[in-house]
Coordinates of C-alpha atoms and ligand atoms in Angstrom, one line a residue:
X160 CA -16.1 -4.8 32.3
X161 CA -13.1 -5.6 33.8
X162 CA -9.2 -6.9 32.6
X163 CA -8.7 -10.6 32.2
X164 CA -7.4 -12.0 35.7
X165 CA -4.0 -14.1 36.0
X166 CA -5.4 -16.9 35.4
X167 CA -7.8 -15.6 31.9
X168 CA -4.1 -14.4 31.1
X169 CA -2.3 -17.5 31.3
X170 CA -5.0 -19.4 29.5
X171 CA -4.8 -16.5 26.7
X172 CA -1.3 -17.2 26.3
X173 CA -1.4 -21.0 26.0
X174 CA -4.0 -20.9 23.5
X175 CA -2.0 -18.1 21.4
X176 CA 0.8 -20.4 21.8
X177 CA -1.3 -23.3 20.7
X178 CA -2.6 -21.6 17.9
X179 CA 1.0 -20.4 16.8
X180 CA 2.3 -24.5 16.7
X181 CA -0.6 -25.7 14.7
X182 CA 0.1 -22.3 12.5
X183 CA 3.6 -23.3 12.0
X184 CA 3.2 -26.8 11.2
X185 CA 0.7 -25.6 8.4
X186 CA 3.6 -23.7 7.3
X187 CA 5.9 -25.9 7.0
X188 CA 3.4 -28.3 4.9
X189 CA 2.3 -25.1 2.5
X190 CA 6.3 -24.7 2.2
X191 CA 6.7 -28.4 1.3
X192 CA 3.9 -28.4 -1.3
X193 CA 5.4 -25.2 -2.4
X194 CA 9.0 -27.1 -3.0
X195 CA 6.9 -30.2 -5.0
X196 CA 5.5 -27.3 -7.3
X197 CA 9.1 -26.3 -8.2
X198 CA 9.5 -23.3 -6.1
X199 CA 12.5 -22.9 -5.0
X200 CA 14.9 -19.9 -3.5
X201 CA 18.4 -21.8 -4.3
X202 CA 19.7 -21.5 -7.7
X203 CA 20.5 -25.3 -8.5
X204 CA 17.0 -26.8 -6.8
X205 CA 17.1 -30.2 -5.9
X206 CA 16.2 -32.3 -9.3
X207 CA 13.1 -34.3 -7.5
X208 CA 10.4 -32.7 -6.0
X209 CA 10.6 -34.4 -2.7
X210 CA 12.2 -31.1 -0.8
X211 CA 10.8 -30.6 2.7
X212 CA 10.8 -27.4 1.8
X213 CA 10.9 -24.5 -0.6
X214 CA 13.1 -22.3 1.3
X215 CA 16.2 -22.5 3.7
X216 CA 19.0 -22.1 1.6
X217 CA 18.4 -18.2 1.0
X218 CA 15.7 -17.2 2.7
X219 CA 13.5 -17.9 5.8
X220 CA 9.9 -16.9 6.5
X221 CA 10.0 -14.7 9.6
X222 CA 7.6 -11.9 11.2
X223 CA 9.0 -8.7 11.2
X224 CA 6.5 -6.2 13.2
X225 CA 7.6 -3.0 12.4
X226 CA 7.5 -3.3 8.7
X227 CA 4.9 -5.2 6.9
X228 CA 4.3 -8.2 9.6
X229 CA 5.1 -11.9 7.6
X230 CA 8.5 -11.9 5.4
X231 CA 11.0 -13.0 4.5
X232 CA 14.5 -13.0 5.6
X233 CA 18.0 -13.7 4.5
X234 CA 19.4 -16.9 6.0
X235 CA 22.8 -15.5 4.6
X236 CA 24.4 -13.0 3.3
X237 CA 23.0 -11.9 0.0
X238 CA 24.6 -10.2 -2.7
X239 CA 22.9 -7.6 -5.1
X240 CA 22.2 -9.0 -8.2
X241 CA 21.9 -12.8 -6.9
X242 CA 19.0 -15.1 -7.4
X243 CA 17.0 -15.4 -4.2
X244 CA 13.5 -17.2 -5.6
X245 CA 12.1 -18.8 -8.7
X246 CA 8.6 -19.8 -9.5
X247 CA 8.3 -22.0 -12.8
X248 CA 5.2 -20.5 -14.8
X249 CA 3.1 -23.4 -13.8
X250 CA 3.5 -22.1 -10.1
X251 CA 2.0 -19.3 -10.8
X252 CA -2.0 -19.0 -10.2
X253 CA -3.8 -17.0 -13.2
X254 CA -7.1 -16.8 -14.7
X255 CA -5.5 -18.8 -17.3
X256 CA -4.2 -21.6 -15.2
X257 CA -7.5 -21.4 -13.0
X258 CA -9.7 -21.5 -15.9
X259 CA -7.5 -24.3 -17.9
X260 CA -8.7 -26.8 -15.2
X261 CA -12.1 -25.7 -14.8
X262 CA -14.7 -26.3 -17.4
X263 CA -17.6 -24.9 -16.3
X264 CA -16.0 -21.8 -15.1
X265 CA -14.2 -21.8 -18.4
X266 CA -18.0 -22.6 -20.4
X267 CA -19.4 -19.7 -18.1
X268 CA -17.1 -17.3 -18.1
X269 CA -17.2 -16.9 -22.2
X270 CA -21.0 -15.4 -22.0
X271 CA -19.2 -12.5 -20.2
X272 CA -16.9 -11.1 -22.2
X273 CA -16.9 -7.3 -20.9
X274 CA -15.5 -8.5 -17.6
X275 CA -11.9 -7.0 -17.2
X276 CA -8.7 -9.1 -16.3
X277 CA -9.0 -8.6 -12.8
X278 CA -12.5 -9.3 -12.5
X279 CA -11.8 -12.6 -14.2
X280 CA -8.9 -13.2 -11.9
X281 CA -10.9 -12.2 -8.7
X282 CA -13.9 -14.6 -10.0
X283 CA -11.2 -17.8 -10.3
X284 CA -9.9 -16.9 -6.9
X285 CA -13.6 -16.8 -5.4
X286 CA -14.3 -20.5 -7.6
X287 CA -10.8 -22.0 -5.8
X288 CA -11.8 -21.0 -2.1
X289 CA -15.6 -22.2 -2.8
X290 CA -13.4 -25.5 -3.6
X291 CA -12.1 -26.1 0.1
X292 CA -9.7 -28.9 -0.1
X293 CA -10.6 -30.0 -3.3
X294 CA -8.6 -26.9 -4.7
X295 CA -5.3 -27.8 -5.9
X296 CA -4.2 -24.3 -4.3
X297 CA -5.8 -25.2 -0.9
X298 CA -2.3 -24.8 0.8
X299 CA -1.7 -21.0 -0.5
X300 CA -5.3 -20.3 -0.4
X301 CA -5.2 -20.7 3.5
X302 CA -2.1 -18.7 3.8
X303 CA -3.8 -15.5 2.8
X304 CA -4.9 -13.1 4.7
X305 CA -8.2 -13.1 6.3
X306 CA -8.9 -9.3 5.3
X307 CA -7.2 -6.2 4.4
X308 CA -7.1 -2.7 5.4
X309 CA -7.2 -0.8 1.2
X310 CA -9.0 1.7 1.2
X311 CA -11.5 0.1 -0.7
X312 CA -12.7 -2.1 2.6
X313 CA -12.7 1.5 4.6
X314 CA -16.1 2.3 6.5
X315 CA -17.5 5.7 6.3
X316 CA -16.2 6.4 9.9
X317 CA -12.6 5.4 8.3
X318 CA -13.0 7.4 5.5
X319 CA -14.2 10.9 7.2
X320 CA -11.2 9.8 9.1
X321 CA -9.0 10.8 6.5
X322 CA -10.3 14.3 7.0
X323 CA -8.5 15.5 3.4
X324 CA -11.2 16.4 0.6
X325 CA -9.2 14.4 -1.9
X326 CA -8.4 11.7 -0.1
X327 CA -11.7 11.1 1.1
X328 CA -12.7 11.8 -2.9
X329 CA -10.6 8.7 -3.8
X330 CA -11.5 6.3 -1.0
X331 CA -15.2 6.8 -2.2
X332 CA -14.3 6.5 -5.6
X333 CA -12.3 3.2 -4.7
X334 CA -15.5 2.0 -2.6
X335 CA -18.3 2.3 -5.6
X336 CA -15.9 1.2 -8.1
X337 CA -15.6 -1.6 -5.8
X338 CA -19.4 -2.0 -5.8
X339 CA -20.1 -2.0 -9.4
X340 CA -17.8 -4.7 -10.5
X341 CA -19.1 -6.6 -7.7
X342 CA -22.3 -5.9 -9.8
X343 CA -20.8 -6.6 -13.2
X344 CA -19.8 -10.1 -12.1
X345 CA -22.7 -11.2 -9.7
X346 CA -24.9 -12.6 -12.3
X347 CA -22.0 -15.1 -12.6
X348 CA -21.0 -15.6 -8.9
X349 CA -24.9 -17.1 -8.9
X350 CA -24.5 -19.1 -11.8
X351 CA -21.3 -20.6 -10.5
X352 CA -23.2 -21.8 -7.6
X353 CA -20.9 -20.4 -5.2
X354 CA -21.1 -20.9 -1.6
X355 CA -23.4 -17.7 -0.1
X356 CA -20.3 -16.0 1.6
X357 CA -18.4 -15.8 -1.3
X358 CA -21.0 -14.3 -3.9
X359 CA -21.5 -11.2 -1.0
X360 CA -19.5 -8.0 -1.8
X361 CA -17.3 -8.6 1.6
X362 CA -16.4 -11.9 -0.3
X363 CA -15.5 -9.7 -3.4
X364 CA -13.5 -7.2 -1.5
X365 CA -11.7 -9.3 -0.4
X366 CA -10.9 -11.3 -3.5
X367 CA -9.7 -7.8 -5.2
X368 CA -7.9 -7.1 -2.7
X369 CA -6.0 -10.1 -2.6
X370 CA -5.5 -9.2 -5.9
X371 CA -4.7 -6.1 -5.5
X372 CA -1.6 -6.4 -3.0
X373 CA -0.1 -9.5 -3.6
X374 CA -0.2 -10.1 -7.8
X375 CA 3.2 -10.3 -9.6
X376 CA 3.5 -8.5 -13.4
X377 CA 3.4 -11.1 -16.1
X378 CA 3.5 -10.0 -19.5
X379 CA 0.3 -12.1 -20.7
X380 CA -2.3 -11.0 -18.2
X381 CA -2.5 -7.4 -17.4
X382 CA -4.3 -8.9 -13.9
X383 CA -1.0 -10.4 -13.1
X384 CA -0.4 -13.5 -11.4
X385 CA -0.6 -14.6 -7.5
X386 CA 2.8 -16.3 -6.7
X387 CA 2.7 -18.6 -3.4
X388 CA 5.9 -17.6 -1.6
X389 CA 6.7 -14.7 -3.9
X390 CA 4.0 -12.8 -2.3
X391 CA 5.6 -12.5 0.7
X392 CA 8.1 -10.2 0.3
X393 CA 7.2 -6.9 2.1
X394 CA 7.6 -3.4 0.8
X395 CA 10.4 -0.9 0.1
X396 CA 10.2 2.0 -1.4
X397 CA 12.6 2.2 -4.9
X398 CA 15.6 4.5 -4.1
X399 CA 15.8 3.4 -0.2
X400 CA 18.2 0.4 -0.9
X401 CA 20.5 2.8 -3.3
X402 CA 22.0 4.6 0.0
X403 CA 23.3 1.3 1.3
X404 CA 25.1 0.5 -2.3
X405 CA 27.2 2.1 -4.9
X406 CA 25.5 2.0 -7.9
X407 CA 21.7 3.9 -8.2
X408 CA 19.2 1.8 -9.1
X409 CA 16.4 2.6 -11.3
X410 CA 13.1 1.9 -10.1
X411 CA 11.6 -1.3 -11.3
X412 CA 7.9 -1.9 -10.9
X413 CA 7.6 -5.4 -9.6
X414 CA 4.3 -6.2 -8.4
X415 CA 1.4 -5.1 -10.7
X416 CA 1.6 -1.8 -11.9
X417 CA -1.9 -0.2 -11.0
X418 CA -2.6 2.0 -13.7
X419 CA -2.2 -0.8 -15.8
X420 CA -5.4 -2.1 -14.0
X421 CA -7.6 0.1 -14.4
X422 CA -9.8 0.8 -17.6
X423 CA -10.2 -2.4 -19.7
X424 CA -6.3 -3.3 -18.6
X425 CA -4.3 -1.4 -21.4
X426 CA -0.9 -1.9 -21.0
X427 CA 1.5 0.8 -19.2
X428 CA 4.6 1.2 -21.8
X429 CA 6.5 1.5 -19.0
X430 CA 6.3 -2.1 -18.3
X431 CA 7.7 -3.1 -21.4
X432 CA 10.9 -1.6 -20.8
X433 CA 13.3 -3.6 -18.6
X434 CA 15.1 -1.8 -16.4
X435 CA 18.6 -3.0 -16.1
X436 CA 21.0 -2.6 -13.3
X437 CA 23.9 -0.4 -14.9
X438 CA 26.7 -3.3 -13.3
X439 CA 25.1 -6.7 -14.0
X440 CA 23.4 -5.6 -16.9
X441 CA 20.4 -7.7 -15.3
X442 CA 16.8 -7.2 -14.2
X443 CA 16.8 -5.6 -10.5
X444 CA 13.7 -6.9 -8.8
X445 CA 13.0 -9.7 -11.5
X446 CA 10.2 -10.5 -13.3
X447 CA 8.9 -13.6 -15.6
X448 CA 11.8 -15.0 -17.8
X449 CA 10.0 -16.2 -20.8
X450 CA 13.8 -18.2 -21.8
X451 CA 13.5 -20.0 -18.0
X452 CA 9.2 -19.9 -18.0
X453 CA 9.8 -18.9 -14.5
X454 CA 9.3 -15.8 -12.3
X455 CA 12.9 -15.1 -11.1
X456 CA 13.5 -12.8 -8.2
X457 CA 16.7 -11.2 -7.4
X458 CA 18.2 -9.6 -4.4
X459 CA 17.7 -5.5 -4.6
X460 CA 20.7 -4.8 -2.5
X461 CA 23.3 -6.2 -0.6
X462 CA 21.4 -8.4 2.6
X463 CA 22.9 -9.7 6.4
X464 CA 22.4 -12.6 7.7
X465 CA 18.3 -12.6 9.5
X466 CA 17.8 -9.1 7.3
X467 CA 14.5 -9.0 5.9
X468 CA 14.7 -9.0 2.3
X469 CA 12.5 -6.5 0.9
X470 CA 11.4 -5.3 -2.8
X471 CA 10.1 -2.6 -4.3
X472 CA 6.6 -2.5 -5.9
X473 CA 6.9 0.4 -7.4
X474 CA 6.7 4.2 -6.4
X475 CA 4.0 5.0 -4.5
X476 CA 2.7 8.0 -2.1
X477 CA 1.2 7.1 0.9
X478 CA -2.0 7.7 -0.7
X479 CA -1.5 5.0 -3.2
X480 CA -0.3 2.6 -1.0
X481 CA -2.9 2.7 1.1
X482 CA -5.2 2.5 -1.6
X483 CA -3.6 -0.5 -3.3
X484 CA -1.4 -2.0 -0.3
X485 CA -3.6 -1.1 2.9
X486 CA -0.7 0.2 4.7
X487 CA 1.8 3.2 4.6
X488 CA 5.1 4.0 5.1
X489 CA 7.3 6.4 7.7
X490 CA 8.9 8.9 5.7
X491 CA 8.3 8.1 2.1
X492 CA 10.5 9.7 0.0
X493 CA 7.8 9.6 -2.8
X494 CA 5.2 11.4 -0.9
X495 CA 3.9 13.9 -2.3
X496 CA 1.0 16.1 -0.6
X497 CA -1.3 18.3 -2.9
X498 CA -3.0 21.3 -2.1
X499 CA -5.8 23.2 -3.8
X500 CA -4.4 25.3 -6.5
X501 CA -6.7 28.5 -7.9
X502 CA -7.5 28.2 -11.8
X503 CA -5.3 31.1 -12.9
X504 CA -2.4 29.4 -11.4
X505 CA -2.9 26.5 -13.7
X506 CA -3.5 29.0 -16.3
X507 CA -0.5 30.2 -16.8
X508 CA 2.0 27.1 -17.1
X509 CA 1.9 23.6 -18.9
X510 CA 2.9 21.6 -16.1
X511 CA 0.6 18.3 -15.0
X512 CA -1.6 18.6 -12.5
X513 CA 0.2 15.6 -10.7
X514 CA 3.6 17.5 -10.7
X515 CA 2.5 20.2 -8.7
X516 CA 2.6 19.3 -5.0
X517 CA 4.4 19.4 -1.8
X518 CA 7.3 17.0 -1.2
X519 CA 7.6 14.8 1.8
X520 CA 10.8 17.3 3.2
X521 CA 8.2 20.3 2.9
X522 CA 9.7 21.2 -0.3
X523 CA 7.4 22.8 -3.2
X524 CA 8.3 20.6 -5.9
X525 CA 10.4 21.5 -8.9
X526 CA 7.1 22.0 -11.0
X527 CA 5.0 23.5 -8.5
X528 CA 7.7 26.1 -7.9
X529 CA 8.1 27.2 -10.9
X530 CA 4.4 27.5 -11.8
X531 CA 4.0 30.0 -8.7
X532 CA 6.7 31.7 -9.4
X533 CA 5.5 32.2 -12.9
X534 CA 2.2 33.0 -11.3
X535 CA 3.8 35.6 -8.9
X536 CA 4.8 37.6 -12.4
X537 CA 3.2 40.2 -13.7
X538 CA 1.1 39.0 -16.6
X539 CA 2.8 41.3 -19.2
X540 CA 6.3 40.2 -18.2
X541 CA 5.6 35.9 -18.3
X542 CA 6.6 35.6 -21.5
X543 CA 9.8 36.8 -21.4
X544 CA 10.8 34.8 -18.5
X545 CA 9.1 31.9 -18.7
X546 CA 12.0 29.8 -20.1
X547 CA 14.0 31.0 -16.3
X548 CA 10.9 30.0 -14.8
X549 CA 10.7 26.6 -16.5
X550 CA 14.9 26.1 -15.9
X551 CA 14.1 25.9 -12.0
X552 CA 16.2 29.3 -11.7
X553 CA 14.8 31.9 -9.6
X554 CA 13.1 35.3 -11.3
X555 CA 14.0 37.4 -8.4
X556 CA 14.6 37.5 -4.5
X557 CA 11.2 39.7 -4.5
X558 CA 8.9 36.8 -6.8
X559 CA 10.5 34.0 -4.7
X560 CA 9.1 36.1 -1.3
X561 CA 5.8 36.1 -3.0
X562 CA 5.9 32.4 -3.6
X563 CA 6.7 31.6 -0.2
X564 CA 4.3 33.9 1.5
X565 CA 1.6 32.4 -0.9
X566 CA 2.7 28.8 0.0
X567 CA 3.2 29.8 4.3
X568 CA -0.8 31.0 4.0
X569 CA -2.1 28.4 2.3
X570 CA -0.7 25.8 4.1
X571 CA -1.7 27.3 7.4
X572 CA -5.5 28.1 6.1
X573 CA -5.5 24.4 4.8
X574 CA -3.8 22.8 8.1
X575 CA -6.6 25.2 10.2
X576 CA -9.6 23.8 8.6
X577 CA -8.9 20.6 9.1
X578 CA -11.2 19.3 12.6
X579 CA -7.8 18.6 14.6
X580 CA -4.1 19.6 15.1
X581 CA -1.3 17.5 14.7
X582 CA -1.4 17.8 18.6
X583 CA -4.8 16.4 18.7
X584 CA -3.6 13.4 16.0
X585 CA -0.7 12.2 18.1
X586 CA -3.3 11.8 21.2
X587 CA -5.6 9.9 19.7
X588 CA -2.9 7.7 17.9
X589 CA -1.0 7.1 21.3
X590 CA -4.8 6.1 22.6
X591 CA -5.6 3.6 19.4
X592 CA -2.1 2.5 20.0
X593 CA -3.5 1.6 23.9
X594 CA -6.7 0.2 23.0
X595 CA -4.6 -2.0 20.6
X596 CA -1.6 -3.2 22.6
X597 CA -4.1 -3.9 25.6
X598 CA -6.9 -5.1 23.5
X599 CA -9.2 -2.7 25.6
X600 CA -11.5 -0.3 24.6
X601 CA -10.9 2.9 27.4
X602 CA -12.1 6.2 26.8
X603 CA -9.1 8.3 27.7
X604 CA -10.0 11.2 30.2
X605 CA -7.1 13.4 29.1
X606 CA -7.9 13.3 25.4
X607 CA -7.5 16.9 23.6
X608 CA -11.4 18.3 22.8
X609 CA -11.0 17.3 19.3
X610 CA -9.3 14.0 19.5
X611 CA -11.8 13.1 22.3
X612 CA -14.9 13.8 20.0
X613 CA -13.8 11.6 17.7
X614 CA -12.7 8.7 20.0
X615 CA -16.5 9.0 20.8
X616 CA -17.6 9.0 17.5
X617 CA -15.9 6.2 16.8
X618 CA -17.7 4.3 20.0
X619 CA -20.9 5.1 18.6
X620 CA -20.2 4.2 15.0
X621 CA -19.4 0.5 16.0
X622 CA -22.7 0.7 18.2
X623 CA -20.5 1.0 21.8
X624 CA -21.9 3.7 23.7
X625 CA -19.6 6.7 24.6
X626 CA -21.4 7.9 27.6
X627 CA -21.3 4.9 30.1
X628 CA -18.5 2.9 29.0
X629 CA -15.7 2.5 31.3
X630 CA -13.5 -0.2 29.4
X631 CA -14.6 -2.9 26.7
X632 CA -13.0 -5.9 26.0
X633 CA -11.5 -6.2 22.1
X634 CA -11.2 -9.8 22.6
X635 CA -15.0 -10.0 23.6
X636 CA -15.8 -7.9 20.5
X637 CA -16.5 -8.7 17.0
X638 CA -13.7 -8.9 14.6
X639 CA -15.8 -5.7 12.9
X640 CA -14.4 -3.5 15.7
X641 CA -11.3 -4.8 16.1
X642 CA -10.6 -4.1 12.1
X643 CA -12.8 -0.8 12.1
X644 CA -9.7 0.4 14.7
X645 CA -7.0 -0.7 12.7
X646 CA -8.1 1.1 9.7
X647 CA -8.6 4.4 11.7
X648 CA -5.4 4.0 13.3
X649 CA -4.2 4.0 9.1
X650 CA -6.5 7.3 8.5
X651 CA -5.0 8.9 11.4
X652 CA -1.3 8.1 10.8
X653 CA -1.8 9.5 6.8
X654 CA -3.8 12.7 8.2
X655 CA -1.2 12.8 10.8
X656 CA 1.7 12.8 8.0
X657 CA -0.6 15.3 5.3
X658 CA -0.2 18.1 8.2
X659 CA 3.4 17.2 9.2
X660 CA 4.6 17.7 5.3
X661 CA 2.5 20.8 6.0
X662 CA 4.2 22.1 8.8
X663 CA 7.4 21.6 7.5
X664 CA 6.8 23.4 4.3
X665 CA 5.5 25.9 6.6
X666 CA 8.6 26.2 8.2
X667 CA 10.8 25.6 4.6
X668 CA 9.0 29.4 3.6
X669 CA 9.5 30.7 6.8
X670 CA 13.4 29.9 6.4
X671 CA 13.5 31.2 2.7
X672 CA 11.7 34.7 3.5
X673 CA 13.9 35.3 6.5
X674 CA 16.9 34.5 3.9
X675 CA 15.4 36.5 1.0
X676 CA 14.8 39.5 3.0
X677 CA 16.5 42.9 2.5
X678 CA 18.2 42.8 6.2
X679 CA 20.0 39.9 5.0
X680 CA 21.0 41.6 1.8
X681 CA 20.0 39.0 -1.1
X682 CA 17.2 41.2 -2.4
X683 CA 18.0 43.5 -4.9
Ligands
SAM966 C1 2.8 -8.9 -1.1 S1 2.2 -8.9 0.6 C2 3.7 -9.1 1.5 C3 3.5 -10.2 2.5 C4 2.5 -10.0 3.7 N1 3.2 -9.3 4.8 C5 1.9 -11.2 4.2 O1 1.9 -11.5 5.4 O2 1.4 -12.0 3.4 C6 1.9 -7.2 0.7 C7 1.3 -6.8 2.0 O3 2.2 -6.8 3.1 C8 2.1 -5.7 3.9 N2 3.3 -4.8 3.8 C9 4.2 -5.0 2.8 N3 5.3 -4.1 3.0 C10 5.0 -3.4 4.1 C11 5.6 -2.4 4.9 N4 6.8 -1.9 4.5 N5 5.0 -1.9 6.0 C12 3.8 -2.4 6.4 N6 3.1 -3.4 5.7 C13 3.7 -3.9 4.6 C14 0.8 -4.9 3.4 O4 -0.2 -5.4 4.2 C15 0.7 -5.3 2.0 O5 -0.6 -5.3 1.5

């Protein structure tokens, strides 16, 4: 197949910039109906409904490639503390308010009691889109996303992408959970007579993960609530904004806490603490007001003028947000990498599993540290120094050289039985990054051995022959292929970050031996 000729190209651009009129003009009407709902990002809205819109004195919806696509940005400059959006409770789209106007869904819905809160929720999103225009949400409900890259939508190619036992562990244990809530509520779906499309598990996926990435805490509903408007603030992780101002701030979870999701939706206790900002003695992020019955959002940090304003959803590795968010970020500072630990390693200390891991600089963490080096004692001796141990201090020059050497190996055994190298990564990314930007399939002929097995793979699980293909069109392939890449390029980019951390605690024991050694005179 060959590229599209000047004149393909030109007609590919007018229709893109066709599409992206009648897109903004939908816009604009979602931001008006948004405004009659009482929406609003000023802090004295206009006393009518009849605002052309919900934004414009604070913020601005804007695209912002490089970190998280659709935003929003500051039309001014923002102060911390200040109120940048409020969304009065009957705004705010929950299985409560779904169910309040629907009476068969709410005379179904009570023969199935067992269903958790996000189930329900997922279910009254899936009744409101089988609705169309007749849904009194229509505008937002077109203003989601068509799909989403959690792992829970990844293929199996996607997921062996991941190459990491644990990862691959969770995305299958994301995918059948996935499944058998699908299960648990498709005896409803039926009797709701939805639409075939959405009673499928594609449909379903996609309804949790709407739910998933975009709901907002409220304190009634461990499923949260979906918040036009409010769910399009992008992502930063907690700590990032507290370089750029004086005082720290704590780290608020704004969007639905997961954990709080998962069994039958007990509560986390976290969330019932507020977490106060030690000047204005005032939620951070924001959350529901029950005194204003509105969601009230508040600038994190100190914004310019066109800055994208950003909040935090919580703390997350890159693991989690993939799982949760479908996307991940370039130098967390909360990632964390785990490696296998042996049982008598556990054995000997009382720290959590989940405290014992590798921090995003390559540092052991404070935990996992003081387990080895409690580990690297002589049995008979651990008792009388575990308290050092626990402090963080070291034991000796000799049991932190242990530690170290224990750490270098088994980061290098783990980082050589992976199937490729970083090296091998970053070719295959710069060659997903190709296919994407010119929406060509090309098998690269300088691909590394590894990197180019896969690239075949790939071609073969989405049915595109690796042998004979030259270059394939994306834009004359299905949107199945087109996703499938996206998601890889995700795998690869978390794979490719798992080794780097790896690496650079390889090179973090490296340092510490060559310091700890006798030629250098700190061992006793
Ligand atoms: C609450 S929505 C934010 C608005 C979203 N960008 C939209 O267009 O609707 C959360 C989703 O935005 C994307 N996102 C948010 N923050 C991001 C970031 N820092 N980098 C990349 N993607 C991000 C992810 O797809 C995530 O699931």
């Amino acid at each position: 197949m060959s590229l599209p000729s000047p004149l393909n190209q030109r007609t590919i651009v007018e229709q893109h910039r066709a599409m992206e009129e009648q897109q903004q003009a939908s816009f604009t009407s979602f931001l008006k109906w948004a405004a009659q709902l009482g929406i609003s990002d000023s802090p004295h809205p206009p006393v009518s409904s009849s605002s052309s819109s919900c934004l414009g004195h604070t913020l601005t919806v804007a695209n912002f490639p490089e970190a998280g696509g659709r935003g929003l940005a500051a039309v001014r400059e923002l102060r911390k503390g200040e109120l940048i959006l409020t969304a009065p409770k009957s705004a705010l789209m929950t299985s409560q308010s779904v169910i309040d106007k629907d009476h068969v869904l709410a005379r179904a819905i009570k023969s199935y009691h067992s269903l958790s809160p996000t189930q329900v929720l997922a279910v009254c999103l899936l009744v409101e889109v089988n609705k169309g225009r007749r849904s009194s949400w229509y505008p937002y409900l077109t203003k989601l996303p068509r799909s989403y890259d959690i792992l829970a939508s990844f293929g199996p190619f996607e997921t062996k992408a991941l190459q990491v036992d644990d990862a691959i562990w969770l995305t299958e244990k994301v995918i059948s959970k996935a499944v058998s809530d699908w299960r648990e509520v498709a005896a409803l779906l039926e009797q709701l007579k939805l639409k075939p499309q959405l009673v499928n598990l594609k449909a379903w996926l996609w309804a949790s993960a709407t739910i998933s990435s975009r709901t907002l805490h409220v304190p009634w509903d461990s499923a949260g609530c979906l918040c036009p408007v409010g769910d399009l603030f992008n992502y930063a992780a907690p700590g990032e904004e507290s370089a750029a101002t004086e005082v720290s701030v704590s780290d608020y979870s704004l969007l639905q806490v997961r954990a709080s999701r998962d069994g039958n939706g007990t509560e986390d206790p976290l969330l019932g603490d507020e977490h106060i900002d030690a000047c204005s003695g005032r939620l951070i992020d924001g959350g529901y007001e029950e005194d204003k019955a509105a969601y009230c959002l508040y600038a994190k940090k100190n914004y310019k003028i066109f800055e994208q304003v950003l909040l935090s959803y919580g703390t997350y590795t890159n693991l989690d947000l993939l799982e949760h968010y479908g996307f991940l970020l370039n130098g967390n500072p909360n990632e964390k990498v785990f490696i296998p630990l042996e049982h008598d390693i556990y054995a000997c200390h009382s720290w959590p599993a989940d405290s014992l891991y590798i921090q995003h600089d390559g540092k052991p963490s404070f935990a996992l540290l003081s387990a080895l080096r409690l580990w690297a004692t002589p049995q008979n001796q651990r008792k009388s120094v575990g308290y050092i141990a626990l402090s963080g201090s070291q034991l000796s020059p000799e049991n932190d050289t242990i530690v170290m050497k224990w750490l270098l190996s088994n980061c290098r055994a783990i980082l050589k039985s992976l199937p490729s190298t970083v090296e091998d990564d970053l070719s295959l990314l710069e060659a997903i990054g190709k296919a994407q930007l010119l929406q060509s399939i090309e098998m690269p002929n300088n691909l590394p051995c590894a990197a180019a097995i896969e690239f075949c793979k790939f071609l073969e699980s989405m049915d595109l022959c690796c042998g004979g293909i030259e270059v394939v069109l994306l834009s004359a392939l299905p949107s199945k292929v087109k996703k499938s890449i996206d998601r890889w390029e995700l795998a690869v980019q978390w794979r490719l970050k798992y080794k780097k951390t790896l690496v650079s605690c390889i090179s973090f024991c490296s340092r510490t031996i060559e310091i700890l050694s006798p030629e250098n005179g700190l061992s006793r």
